[in-house]
PDB file of C-alpha atoms in Angstrom:
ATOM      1  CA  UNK A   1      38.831 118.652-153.958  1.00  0.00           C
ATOM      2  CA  UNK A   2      36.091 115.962-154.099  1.00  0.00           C
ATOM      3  CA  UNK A   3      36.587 112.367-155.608  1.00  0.00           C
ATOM      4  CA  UNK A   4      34.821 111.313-158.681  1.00  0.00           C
ATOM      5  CA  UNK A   5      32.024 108.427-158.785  1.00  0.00           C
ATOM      6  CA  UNK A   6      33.020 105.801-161.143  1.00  0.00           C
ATOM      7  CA  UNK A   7      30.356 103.513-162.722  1.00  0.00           C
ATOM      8  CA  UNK A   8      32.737 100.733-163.947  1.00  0.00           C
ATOM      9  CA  UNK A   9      30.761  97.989-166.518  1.00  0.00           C
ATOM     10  CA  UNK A  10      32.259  94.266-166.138  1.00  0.00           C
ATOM     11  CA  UNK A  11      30.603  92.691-169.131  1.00  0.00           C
ATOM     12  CA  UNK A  12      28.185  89.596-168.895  1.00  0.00           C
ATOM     13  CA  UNK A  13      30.489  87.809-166.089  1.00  0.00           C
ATOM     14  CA  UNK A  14      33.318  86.675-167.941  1.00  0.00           C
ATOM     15  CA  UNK A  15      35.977  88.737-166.331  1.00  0.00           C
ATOM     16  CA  UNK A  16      38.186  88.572-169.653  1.00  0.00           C
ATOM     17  CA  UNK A  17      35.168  90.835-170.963  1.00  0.00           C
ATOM     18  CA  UNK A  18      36.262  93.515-168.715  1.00  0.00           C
ATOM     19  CA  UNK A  19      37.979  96.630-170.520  1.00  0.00           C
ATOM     20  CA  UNK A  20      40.962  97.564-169.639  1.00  0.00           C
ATOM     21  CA  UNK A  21      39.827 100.684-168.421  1.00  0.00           C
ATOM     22  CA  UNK A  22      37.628  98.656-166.078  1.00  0.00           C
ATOM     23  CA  UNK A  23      40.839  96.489-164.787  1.00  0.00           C
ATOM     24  CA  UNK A  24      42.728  99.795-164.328  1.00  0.00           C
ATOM     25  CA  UNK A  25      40.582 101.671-162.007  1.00  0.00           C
ATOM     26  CA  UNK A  26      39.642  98.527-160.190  1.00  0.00           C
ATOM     27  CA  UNK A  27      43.019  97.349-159.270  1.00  0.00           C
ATOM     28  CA  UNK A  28      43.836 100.990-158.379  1.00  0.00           C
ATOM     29  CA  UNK A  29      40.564 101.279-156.232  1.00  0.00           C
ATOM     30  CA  UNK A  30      40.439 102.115-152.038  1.00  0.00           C
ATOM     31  CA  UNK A  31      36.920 102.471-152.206  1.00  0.00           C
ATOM     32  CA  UNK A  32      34.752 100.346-154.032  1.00  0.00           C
ATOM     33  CA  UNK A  33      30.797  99.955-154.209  1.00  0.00           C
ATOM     34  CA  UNK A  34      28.547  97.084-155.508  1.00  0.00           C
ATOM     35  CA  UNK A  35      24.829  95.691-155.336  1.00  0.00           C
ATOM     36  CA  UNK A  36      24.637  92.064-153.539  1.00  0.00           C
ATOM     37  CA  UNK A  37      21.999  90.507-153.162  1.00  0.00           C
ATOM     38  CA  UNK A  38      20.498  90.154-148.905  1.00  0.00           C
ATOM     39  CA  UNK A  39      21.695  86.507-148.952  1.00  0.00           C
ATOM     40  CA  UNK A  40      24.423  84.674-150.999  1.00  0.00           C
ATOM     41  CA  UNK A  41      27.498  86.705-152.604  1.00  0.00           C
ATOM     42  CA  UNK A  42      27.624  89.188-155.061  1.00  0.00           C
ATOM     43  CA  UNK A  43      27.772  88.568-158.613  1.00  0.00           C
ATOM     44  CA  UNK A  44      29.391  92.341-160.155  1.00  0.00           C
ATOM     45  CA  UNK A  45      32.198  91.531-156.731  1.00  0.00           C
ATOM     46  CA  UNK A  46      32.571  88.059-158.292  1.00  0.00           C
ATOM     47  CA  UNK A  47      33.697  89.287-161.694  1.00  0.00           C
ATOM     48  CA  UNK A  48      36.060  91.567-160.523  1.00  0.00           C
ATOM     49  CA  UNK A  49      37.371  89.266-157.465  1.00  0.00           C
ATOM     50  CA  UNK A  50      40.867  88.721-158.914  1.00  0.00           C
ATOM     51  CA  UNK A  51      41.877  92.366-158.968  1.00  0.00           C
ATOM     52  CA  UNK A  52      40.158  94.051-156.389  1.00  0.00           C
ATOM     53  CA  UNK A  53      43.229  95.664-154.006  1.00  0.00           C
ATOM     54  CA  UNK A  54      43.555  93.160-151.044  1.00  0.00           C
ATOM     55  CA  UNK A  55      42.442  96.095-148.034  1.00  0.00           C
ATOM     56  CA  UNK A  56      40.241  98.006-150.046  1.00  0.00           C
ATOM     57  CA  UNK A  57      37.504  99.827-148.292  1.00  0.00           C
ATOM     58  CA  UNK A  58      33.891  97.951-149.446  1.00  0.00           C
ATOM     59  CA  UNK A  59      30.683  99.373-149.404  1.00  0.00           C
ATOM     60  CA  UNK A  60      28.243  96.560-150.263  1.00  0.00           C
ATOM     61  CA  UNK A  61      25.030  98.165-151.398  1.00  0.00           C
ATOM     62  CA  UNK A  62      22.082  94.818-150.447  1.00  0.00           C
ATOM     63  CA  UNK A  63      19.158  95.138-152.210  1.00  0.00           C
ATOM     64  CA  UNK A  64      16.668  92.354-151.170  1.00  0.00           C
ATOM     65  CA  UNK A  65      15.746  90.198-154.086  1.00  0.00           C
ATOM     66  CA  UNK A  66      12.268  90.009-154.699  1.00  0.00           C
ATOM     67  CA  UNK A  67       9.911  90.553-158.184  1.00  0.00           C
ATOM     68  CA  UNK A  68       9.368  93.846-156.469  1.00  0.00           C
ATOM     69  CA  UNK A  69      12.669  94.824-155.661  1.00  0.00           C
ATOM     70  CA  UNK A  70      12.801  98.212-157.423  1.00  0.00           C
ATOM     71  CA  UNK A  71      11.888 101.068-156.833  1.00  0.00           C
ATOM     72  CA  UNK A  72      14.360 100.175-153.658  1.00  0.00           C
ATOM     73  CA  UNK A  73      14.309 104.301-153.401  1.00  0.00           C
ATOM     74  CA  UNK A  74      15.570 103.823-149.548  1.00  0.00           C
ATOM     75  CA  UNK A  75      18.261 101.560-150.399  1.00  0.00           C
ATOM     76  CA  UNK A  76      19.711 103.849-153.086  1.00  0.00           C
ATOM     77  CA  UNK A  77      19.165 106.616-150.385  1.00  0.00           C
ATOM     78  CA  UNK A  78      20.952 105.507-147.650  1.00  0.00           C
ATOM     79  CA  UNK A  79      23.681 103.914-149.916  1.00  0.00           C
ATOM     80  CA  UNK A  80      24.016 107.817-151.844  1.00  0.00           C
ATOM     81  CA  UNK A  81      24.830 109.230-148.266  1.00  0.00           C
ATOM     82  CA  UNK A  82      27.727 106.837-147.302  1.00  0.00           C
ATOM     83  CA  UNK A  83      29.278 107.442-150.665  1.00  0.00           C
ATOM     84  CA  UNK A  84      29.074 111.299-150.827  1.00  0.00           C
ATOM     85  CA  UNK A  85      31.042 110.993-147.584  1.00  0.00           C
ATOM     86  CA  UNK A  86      33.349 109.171-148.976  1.00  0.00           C
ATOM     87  CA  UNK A  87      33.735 111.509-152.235  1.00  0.00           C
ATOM     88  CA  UNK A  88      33.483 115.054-149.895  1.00  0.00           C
ATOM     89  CA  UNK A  89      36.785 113.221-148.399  1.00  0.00           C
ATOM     90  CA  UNK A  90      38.316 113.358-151.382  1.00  0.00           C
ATOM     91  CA  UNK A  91      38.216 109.537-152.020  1.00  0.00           C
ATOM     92  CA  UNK A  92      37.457 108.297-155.776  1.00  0.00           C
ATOM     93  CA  UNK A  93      34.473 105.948-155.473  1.00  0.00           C
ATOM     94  CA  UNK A  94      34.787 102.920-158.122  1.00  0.00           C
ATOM     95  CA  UNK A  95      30.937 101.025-158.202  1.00  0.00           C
ATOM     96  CA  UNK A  96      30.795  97.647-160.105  1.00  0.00           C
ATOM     97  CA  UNK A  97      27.887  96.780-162.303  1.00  0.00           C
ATOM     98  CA  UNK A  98      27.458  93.806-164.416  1.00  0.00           C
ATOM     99  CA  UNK A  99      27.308  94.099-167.859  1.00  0.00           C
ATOM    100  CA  UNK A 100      26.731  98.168-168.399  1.00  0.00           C
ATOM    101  CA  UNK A 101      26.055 100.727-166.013  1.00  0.00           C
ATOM    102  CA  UNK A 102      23.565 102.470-168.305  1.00  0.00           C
ATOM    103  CA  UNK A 103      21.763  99.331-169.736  1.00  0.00           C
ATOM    104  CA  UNK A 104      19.357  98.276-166.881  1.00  0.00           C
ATOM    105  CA  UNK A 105      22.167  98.656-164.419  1.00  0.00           C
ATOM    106  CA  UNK A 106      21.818  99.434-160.698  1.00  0.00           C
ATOM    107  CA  UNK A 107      24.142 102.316-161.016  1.00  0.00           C
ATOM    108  CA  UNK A 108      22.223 104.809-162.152  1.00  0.00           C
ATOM    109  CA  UNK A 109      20.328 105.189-159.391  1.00  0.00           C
ATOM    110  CA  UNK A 110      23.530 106.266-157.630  1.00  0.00           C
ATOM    111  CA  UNK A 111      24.154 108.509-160.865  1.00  0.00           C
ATOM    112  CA  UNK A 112      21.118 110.340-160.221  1.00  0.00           C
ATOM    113  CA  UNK A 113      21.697 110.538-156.787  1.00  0.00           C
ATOM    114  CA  UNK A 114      25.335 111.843-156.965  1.00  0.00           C
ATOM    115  CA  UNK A 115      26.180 113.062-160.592  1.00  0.00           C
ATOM    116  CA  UNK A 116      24.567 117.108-159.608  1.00  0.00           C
ATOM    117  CA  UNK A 117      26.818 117.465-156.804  1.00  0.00           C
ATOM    118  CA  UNK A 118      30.193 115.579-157.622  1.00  0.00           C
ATOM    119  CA  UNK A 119      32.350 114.486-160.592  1.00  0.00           C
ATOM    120  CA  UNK A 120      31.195 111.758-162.394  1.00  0.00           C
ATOM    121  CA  UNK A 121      32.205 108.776-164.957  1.00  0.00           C
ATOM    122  CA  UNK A 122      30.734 105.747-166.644  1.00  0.00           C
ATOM    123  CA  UNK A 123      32.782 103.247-168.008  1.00  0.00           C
ATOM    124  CA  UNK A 124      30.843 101.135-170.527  1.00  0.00           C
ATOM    125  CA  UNK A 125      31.153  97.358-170.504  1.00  0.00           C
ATOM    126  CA  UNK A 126      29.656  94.322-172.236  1.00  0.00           C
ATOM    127  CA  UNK A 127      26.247  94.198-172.485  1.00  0.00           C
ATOM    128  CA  UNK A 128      24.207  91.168-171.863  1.00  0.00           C
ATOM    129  CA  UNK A 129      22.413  91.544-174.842  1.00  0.00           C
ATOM    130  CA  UNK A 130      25.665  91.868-177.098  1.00  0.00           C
ATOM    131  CA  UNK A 131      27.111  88.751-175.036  1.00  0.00           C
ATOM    132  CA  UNK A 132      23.874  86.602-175.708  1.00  0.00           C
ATOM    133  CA  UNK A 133      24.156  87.547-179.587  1.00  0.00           C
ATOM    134  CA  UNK A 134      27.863  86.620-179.236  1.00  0.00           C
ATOM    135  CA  UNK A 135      26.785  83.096-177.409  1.00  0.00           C
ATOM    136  CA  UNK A 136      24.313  81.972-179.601  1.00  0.00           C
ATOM    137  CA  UNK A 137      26.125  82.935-183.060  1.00  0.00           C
ATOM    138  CA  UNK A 138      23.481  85.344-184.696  1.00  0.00           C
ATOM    139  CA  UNK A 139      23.351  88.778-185.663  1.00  0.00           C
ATOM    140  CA  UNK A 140      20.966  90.755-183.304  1.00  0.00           C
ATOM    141  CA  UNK A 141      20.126  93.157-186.396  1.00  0.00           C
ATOM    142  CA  UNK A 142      21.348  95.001-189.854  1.00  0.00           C
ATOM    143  CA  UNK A 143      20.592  97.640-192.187  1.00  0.00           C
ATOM    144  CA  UNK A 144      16.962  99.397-191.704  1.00  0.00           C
ATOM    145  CA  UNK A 145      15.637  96.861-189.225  1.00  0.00           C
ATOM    146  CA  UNK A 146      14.346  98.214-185.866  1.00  0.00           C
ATOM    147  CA  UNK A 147      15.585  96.092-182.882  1.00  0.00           C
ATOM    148  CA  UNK A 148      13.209  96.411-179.577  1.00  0.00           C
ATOM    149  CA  UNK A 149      14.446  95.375-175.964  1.00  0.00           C
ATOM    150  CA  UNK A 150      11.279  94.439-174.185  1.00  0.00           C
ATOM    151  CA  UNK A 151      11.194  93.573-170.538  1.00  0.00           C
ATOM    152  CA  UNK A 152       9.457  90.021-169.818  1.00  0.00           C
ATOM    153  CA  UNK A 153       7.266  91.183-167.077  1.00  0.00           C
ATOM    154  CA  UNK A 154       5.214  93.263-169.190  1.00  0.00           C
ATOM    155  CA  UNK A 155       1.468  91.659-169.837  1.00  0.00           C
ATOM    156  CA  UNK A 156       1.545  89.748-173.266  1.00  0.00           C
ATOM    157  CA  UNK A 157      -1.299  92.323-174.983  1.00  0.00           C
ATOM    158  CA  UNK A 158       1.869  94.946-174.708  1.00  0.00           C
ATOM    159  CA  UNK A 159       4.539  92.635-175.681  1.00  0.00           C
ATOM    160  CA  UNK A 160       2.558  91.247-178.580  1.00  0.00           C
ATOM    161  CA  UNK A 161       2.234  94.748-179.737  1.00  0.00           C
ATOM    162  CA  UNK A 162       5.933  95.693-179.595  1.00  0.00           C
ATOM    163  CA  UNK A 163       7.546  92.662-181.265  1.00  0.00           C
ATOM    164  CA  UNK A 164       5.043  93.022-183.832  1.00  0.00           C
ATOM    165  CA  UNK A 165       6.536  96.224-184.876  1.00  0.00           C
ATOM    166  CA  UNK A 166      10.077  95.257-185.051  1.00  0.00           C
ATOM    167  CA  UNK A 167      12.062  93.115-186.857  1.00  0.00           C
ATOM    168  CA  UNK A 168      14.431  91.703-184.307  1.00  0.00           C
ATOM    169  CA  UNK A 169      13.986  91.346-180.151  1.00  0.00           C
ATOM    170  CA  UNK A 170      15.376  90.878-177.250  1.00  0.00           C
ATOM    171  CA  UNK A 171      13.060  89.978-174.256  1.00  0.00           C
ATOM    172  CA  UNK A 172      14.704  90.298-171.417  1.00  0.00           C
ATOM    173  CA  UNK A 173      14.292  89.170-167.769  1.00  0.00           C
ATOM    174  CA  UNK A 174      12.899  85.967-168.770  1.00  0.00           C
ATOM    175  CA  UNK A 175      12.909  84.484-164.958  1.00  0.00           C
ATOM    176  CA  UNK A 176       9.117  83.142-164.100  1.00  0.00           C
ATOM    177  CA  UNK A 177       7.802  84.450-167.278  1.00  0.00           C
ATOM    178  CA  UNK A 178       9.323  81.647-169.589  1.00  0.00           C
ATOM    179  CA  UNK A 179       6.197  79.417-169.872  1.00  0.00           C
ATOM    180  CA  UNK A 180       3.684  82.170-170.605  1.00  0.00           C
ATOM    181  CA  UNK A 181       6.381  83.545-173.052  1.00  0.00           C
ATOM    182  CA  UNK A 182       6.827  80.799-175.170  1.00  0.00           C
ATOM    183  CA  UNK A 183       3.106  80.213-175.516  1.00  0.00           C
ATOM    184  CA  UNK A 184       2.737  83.415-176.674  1.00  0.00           C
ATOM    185  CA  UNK A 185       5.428  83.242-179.189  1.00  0.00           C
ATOM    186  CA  UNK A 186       3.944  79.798-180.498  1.00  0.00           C
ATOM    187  CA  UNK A 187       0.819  81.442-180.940  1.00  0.00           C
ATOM    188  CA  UNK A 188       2.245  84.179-182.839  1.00  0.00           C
ATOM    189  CA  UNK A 189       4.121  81.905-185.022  1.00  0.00           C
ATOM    190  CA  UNK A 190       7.575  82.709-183.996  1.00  0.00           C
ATOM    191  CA  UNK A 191       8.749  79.835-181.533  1.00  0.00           C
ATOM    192  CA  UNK A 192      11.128  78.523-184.487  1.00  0.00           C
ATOM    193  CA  UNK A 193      12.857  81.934-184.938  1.00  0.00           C
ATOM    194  CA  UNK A 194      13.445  82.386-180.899  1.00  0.00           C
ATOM    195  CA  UNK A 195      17.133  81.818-179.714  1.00  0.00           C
ATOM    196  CA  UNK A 196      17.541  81.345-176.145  1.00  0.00           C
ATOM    197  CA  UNK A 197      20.896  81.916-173.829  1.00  0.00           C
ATOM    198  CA  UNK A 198      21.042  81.493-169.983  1.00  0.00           C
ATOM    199  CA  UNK A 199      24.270  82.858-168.012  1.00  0.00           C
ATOM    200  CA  UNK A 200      26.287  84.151-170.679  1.00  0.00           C
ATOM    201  CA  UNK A 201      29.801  84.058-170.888  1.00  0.00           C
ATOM    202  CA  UNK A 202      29.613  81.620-167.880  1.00  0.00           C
ATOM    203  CA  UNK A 203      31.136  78.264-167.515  1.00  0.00           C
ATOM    204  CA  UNK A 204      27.511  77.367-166.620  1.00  0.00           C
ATOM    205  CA  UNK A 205      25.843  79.009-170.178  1.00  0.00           C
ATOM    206  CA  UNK A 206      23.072  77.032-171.602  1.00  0.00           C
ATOM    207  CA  UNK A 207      22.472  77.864-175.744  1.00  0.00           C
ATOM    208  CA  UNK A 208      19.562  76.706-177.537  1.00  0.00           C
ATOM    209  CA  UNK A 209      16.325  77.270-179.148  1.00  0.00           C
ATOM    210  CA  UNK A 210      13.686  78.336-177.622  1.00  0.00           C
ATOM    211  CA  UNK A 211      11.442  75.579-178.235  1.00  0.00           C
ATOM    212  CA  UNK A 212      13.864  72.831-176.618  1.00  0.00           C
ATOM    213  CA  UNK A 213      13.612  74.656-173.456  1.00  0.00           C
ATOM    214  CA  UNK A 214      11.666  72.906-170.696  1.00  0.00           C
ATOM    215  CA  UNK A 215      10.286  74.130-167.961  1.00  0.00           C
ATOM    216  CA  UNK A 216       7.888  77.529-166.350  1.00  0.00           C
ATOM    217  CA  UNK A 217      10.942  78.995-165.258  1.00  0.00           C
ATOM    218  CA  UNK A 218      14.323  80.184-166.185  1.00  0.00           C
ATOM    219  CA  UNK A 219      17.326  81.960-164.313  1.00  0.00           C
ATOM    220  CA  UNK A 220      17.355  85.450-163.767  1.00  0.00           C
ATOM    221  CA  UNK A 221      20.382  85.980-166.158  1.00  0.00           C
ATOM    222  CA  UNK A 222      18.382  84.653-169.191  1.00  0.00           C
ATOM    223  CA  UNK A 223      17.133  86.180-172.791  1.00  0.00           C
ATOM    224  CA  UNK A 224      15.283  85.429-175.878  1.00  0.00           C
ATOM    225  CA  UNK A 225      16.406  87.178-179.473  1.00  0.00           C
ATOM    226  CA  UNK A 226      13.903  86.818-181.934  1.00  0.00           C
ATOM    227  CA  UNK A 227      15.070  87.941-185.335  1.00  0.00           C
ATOM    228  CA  UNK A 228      11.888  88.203-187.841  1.00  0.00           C
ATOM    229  CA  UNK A 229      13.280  91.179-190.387  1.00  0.00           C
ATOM    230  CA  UNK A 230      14.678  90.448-193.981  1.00  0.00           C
ATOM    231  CA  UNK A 231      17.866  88.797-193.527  1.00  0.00           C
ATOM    232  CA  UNK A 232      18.237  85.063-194.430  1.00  0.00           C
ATOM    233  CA  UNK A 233      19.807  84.643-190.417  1.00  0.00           C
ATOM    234  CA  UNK A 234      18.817  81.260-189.063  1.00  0.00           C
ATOM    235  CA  UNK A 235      20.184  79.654-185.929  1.00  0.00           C
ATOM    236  CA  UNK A 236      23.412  77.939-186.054  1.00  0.00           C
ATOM    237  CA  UNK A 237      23.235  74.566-187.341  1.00  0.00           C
ATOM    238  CA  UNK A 238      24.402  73.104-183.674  1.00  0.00           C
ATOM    239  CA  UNK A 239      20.745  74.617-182.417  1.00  0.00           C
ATOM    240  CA  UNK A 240      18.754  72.942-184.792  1.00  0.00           C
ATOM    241  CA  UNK A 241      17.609  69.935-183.742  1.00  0.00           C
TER     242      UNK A 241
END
Protein backbone atom coordinates (compact mmCIF):
# COMPACT_ATOMS: atom_id res chain seq x y z
CA UNK A 1 0.00 0.00 0.00
CA UNK A 2 1.15 3.52 -1.01
CA UNK A 3 0.19 6.81 0.91
CA UNK A 4 -1.98 9.38 -0.63
CA UNK A 5 -0.75 13.08 -1.59
CA UNK A 6 -2.82 15.57 0.13
CA UNK A 7 -3.11 19.14 -1.28
CA UNK A 8 -4.51 20.83 1.89
CA UNK A 9 -5.87 24.78 1.10
CA UNK A 10 -5.33 27.19 4.29
CA UNK A 11 -7.38 30.13 3.12
CA UNK A 12 -5.90 33.75 2.65
CA UNK A 13 -3.66 33.44 6.00
CA UNK A 14 -6.07 33.72 8.63
CA UNK A 15 -5.70 30.34 10.16
CA UNK A 16 -9.46 30.49 11.50
CA UNK A 17 -10.16 30.26 7.58
CA UNK A 18 -8.83 26.84 7.59
CA UNK A 19 -11.57 23.97 7.17
CA UNK A 20 -11.80 21.62 9.40
CA UNK A 21 -10.84 19.10 7.11
CA UNK A 22 -7.64 21.10 6.68
CA UNK A 23 -7.03 21.17 10.72
CA UNK A 24 -7.73 17.40 10.76
CA UNK A 25 -5.22 16.06 8.44
CA UNK A 26 -2.70 18.61 9.53
CA UNK A 27 -2.66 17.88 13.15
CA UNK A 28 -2.68 14.16 12.20
CA UNK A 29 0.27 14.71 9.68
CA UNK A 30 4.10 12.82 9.93
CA UNK A 31 4.95 14.10 6.73
CA UNK A 32 4.25 17.38 5.61
CA UNK A 33 5.34 19.49 2.42
CA UNK A 34 5.29 23.29 1.70
CA UNK A 35 6.80 26.05 -0.73
CA UNK A 36 9.16 28.69 1.23
CA UNK A 37 10.57 31.05 -0.16
CA UNK A 38 15.08 30.76 -0.48
CA UNK A 39 15.29 33.36 2.34
CA UNK A 40 12.85 34.33 5.19
CA UNK A 41 10.08 31.74 6.49
CA UNK A 42 7.32 30.29 4.92
CA UNK A 43 4.04 31.79 4.70
CA UNK A 44 1.47 28.32 3.91
CA UNK A 45 3.97 26.79 7.33
CA UNK A 46 2.98 30.04 9.08
CA UNK A 47 -0.76 29.50 8.80
CA UNK A 48 -0.76 26.19 9.89
CA UNK A 49 2.10 26.69 12.71
CA UNK A 50 -0.22 26.05 15.68
CA UNK A 51 -1.19 22.53 14.71
CA UNK A 52 1.47 21.08 12.89
CA UNK A 53 2.50 17.68 15.13
CA UNK A 54 5.61 18.80 17.20
CA UNK A 55 8.27 15.90 15.35
CA UNK A 56 6.73 15.82 12.16
CA UNK A 57 8.89 14.95 9.26
CA UNK A 58 9.21 18.45 6.92
CA UNK A 59 9.98 18.63 3.50
CA UNK A 60 10.39 22.33 2.66
CA UNK A 61 10.02 22.70 -1.07
CA UNK A 62 12.37 26.55 -1.73
CA UNK A 63 11.54 28.07 -4.70
CA UNK A 64 13.74 31.22 -5.24
CA UNK A 65 11.65 34.31 -5.48
CA UNK A 66 12.15 36.16 -8.45
CA UNK A 67 9.50 37.74 -11.36
CA UNK A 68 10.72 34.67 -13.14
CA UNK A 69 10.32 32.17 -10.68
CA UNK A 70 8.05 29.74 -12.57
CA UNK A 71 8.40 27.53 -14.66
CA UNK A 72 10.78 26.29 -11.53
CA UNK A 73 10.34 22.72 -13.58
CA UNK A 74 13.66 21.45 -11.56
CA UNK A 75 12.43 22.46 -8.31
CA UNK A 76 9.09 20.66 -8.71
CA UNK A 77 11.32 17.75 -10.05
CA UNK A 78 13.53 17.12 -7.48
CA UNK A 79 10.85 17.95 -4.79
CA UNK A 80 8.28 15.05 -6.80
CA UNK A 81 11.16 12.45 -6.16
CA UNK A 82 11.59 12.94 -2.33
CA UNK A 83 7.86 12.74 -1.93
CA UNK A 84 7.12 9.59 -4.05
CA UNK A 85 9.62 8.04 -1.63
CA UNK A 86 7.93 9.00 0.97
CA UNK A 87 4.36 7.79 -0.46
CA UNK A 88 6.03 4.20 -2.00
CA UNK A 89 6.75 3.89 1.98
CA UNK A 90 3.47 3.98 2.67
CA UNK A 91 3.54 7.46 4.36
CA UNK A 92 0.45 9.95 3.64
CA UNK A 93 2.04 13.16 2.33
CA UNK A 94 -0.03 16.38 3.61
CA UNK A 95 1.37 19.69 1.27
CA UNK A 96 0.20 23.18 2.48
CA UNK A 97 -0.84 25.83 0.04
CA UNK A 98 -2.19 29.17 0.76
CA UNK A 99 -5.43 29.99 -0.14
CA UNK A 100 -6.44 26.93 -2.75
CA UNK A 101 -4.43 24.35 -4.16
CA UNK A 102 -6.13 24.62 -7.55
CA UNK A 103 -6.40 28.50 -7.79
CA UNK A 104 -2.81 29.60 -8.78
CA UNK A 105 -1.41 27.34 -6.13
CA UNK A 106 2.05 25.74 -6.13
CA UNK A 107 0.57 22.37 -5.65
CA UNK A 108 -0.34 21.41 -8.72
CA UNK A 109 2.76 21.10 -10.01
CA UNK A 110 3.26 18.28 -7.51
CA UNK A 111 -0.34 17.04 -8.69
CA UNK A 112 0.87 16.61 -12.05
CA UNK A 113 3.89 15.19 -11.03
CA UNK A 114 2.40 12.55 -8.62
CA UNK A 115 -1.46 12.20 -9.18
CA UNK A 116 -0.74 9.17 -12.37
CA UNK A 117 1.16 7.07 -10.12
CA UNK A 118 -0.31 7.45 -6.48
CA UNK A 119 -3.57 8.31 -4.65
CA UNK A 120 -4.45 11.66 -4.61
CA UNK A 121 -6.66 14.51 -2.74
CA UNK A 122 -7.28 18.23 -2.79
CA UNK A 123 -8.76 19.86 -0.07
CA UNK A 124 -10.18 23.24 -1.12
CA UNK A 125 -9.62 26.32 1.02
CA UNK A 126 -10.28 30.06 0.94
CA UNK A 127 -9.46 31.72 -1.94
CA UNK A 128 -7.75 35.01 -2.05
CA UNK A 129 -10.07 36.34 -4.31
CA UNK A 130 -13.22 35.31 -2.13
CA UNK A 131 -11.20 36.73 1.03
CA UNK A 132 -10.49 40.17 -0.77
CA UNK A 133 -14.37 40.38 -1.72
CA UNK A 134 -15.01 39.45 1.95
CA UNK A 135 -12.37 42.38 3.12
CA UNK A 136 -13.50 45.06 1.18
CA UNK A 137 -17.45 44.46 1.60
CA UNK A 138 -18.59 44.04 -2.14
CA UNK A 139 -20.04 41.46 -4.13
CA UNK A 140 -17.44 40.12 -6.70
CA UNK A 141 -20.49 39.34 -9.17
CA UNK A 142 -24.42 38.26 -9.69
CA UNK A 143 -26.82 37.02 -12.07
CA UNK A 144 -25.57 36.96 -15.93
CA UNK A 145 -22.42 38.97 -15.34
CA UNK A 146 -19.10 37.40 -16.49
CA UNK A 147 -16.32 37.79 -13.84
CA UNK A 148 -12.55 37.58 -15.40
CA UNK A 149 -9.36 36.87 -13.18
CA UNK A 150 -6.58 38.52 -15.07
CA UNK A 151 -2.99 38.23 -14.04
CA UNK A 152 -1.19 41.80 -13.62
CA UNK A 153 1.85 40.96 -15.55
CA UNK A 154 0.14 40.70 -18.72
CA UNK A 155 0.93 43.88 -21.22
CA UNK A 156 -1.99 46.48 -20.83
CA UNK A 157 -3.18 46.03 -24.84
CA UNK A 158 -4.32 42.34 -23.40
CA UNK A 159 -5.64 43.43 -20.17
CA UNK A 160 -7.53 46.32 -21.69
CA UNK A 161 -9.11 43.82 -23.92
CA UNK A 162 -10.25 41.36 -21.22
CA UNK A 163 -11.80 43.73 -18.66
CA UNK A 164 -13.51 45.27 -21.43
CA UNK A 165 -15.48 42.20 -21.95
CA UNK A 166 -16.55 41.53 -18.49
CA UNK A 167 -18.48 43.02 -16.08
CA UNK A 168 -16.57 42.45 -12.90
CA UNK A 169 -12.47 41.73 -12.34
CA UNK A 170 -10.09 40.67 -10.39
CA UNK A 171 -6.43 41.57 -11.36
CA UNK A 172 -4.32 39.75 -9.60
CA UNK A 173 -0.58 39.82 -8.72
CA UNK A 174 -0.56 43.45 -8.50
CA UNK A 175 3.26 43.59 -7.05
CA UNK A 176 5.44 46.13 -9.44
CA UNK A 177 2.64 46.52 -11.79
CA UNK A 178 0.48 48.92 -9.54
CA UNK A 179 1.53 52.26 -11.13
CA UNK A 180 1.14 51.23 -14.77
CA UNK A 181 -2.20 49.60 -13.61
CA UNK A 182 -3.86 52.36 -12.26
CA UNK A 183 -2.96 54.58 -15.19
CA UNK A 184 -4.48 52.35 -17.30
CA UNK A 185 -7.62 52.07 -15.40
CA UNK A 186 -7.82 56.03 -15.19
CA UNK A 187 -7.57 56.12 -18.73
CA UNK A 188 -10.24 53.72 -19.23
CA UNK A 189 -12.47 55.48 -16.91
CA UNK A 190 -12.69 53.00 -14.19
CA UNK A 191 -10.25 54.21 -11.32
CA UNK A 192 -13.52 55.16 -9.19
CA UNK A 193 -15.04 51.64 -9.50
CA UNK A 194 -11.50 49.81 -8.48
CA UNK A 195 -11.41 48.35 -4.86
CA UNK A 196 -8.10 47.53 -3.62
CA UNK A 197 -7.04 44.90 -0.63
CA UNK A 198 -3.40 44.07 0.41
CA UNK A 199 -2.76 40.93 2.83
CA UNK A 200 -6.09 39.73 3.41
CA UNK A 201 -7.33 38.34 6.40
CA UNK A 202 -4.04 39.62 8.01
CA UNK A 203 -3.59 41.71 11.03
CA UNK A 204 -1.50 43.79 8.57
CA UNK A 205 -4.62 44.16 5.68
CA UNK A 206 -4.78 47.46 4.05
CA UNK A 207 -8.63 48.23 2.37
CA UNK A 208 -9.24 51.00 0.14
CA UNK A 209 -9.87 52.40 -3.18
CA UNK A 210 -7.82 52.20 -5.67
CA UNK A 211 -7.25 55.70 -6.31
CA UNK A 212 -6.00 56.51 -2.60
CA UNK A 213 -3.26 54.14 -3.14
CA UNK A 214 0.21 55.67 -3.41
CA UNK A 215 2.98 54.43 -4.69
CA UNK A 216 4.65 52.10 -8.11
CA UNK A 217 4.50 49.21 -6.05
CA UNK A 218 2.41 47.00 -3.94
CA UNK A 219 2.96 43.63 -1.93
CA UNK A 220 2.88 40.48 -3.54
CA UNK A 221 -0.37 39.42 -1.67
CA UNK A 222 -2.39 42.31 -3.27
CA UNK A 223 -5.65 42.60 -5.75
CA UNK A 224 -7.86 44.95 -7.51
CA UNK A 225 -11.87 44.03 -8.09
CA UNK A 226 -13.36 46.14 -10.49
CA UNK A 227 -17.09 45.67 -10.68
CA UNK A 228 -18.53 47.57 -13.97
CA UNK A 229 -21.84 45.18 -14.73
CA UNK A 230 -25.51 46.24 -13.84
CA UNK A 231 -25.77 46.13 -10.24
CA UNK A 232 -26.10 49.41 -8.23
CA UNK A 233 -22.73 47.91 -5.96
CA UNK A 234 -20.59 50.83 -4.87
CA UNK A 235 -17.79 50.68 -2.33
CA UNK A 236 -18.60 50.77 1.23
CA UNK A 237 -19.18 54.10 2.52
CA UNK A 238 -15.85 53.76 4.91
CA UNK A 239 -13.82 53.70 1.29
CA UNK A 240 -15.16 56.69 -0.01
CA UNK A 241 -13.33 59.44 0.71
Amino acid sequence: MTGTLYGIGLGPGDPELMTLKAHRLISSARVIAYPAPDSGSSFARSIAASVIPVGVREIPIVVPMRVDRFPAQEIYDAASIEIAETLESGDNVVTLCEGDPFFYGSFMYLYERLSGRFPCEVVPGVTSLTACAAQLQRPLTARTDVMTVVPGPLDDTEIQQKIEAAQAVAIMKVGRHLGRLKRLLEAMGLLDKAGYVERASLPEQKVMRLSQVAGETAPYFSMILIYKGEEAWTLPPSYSS
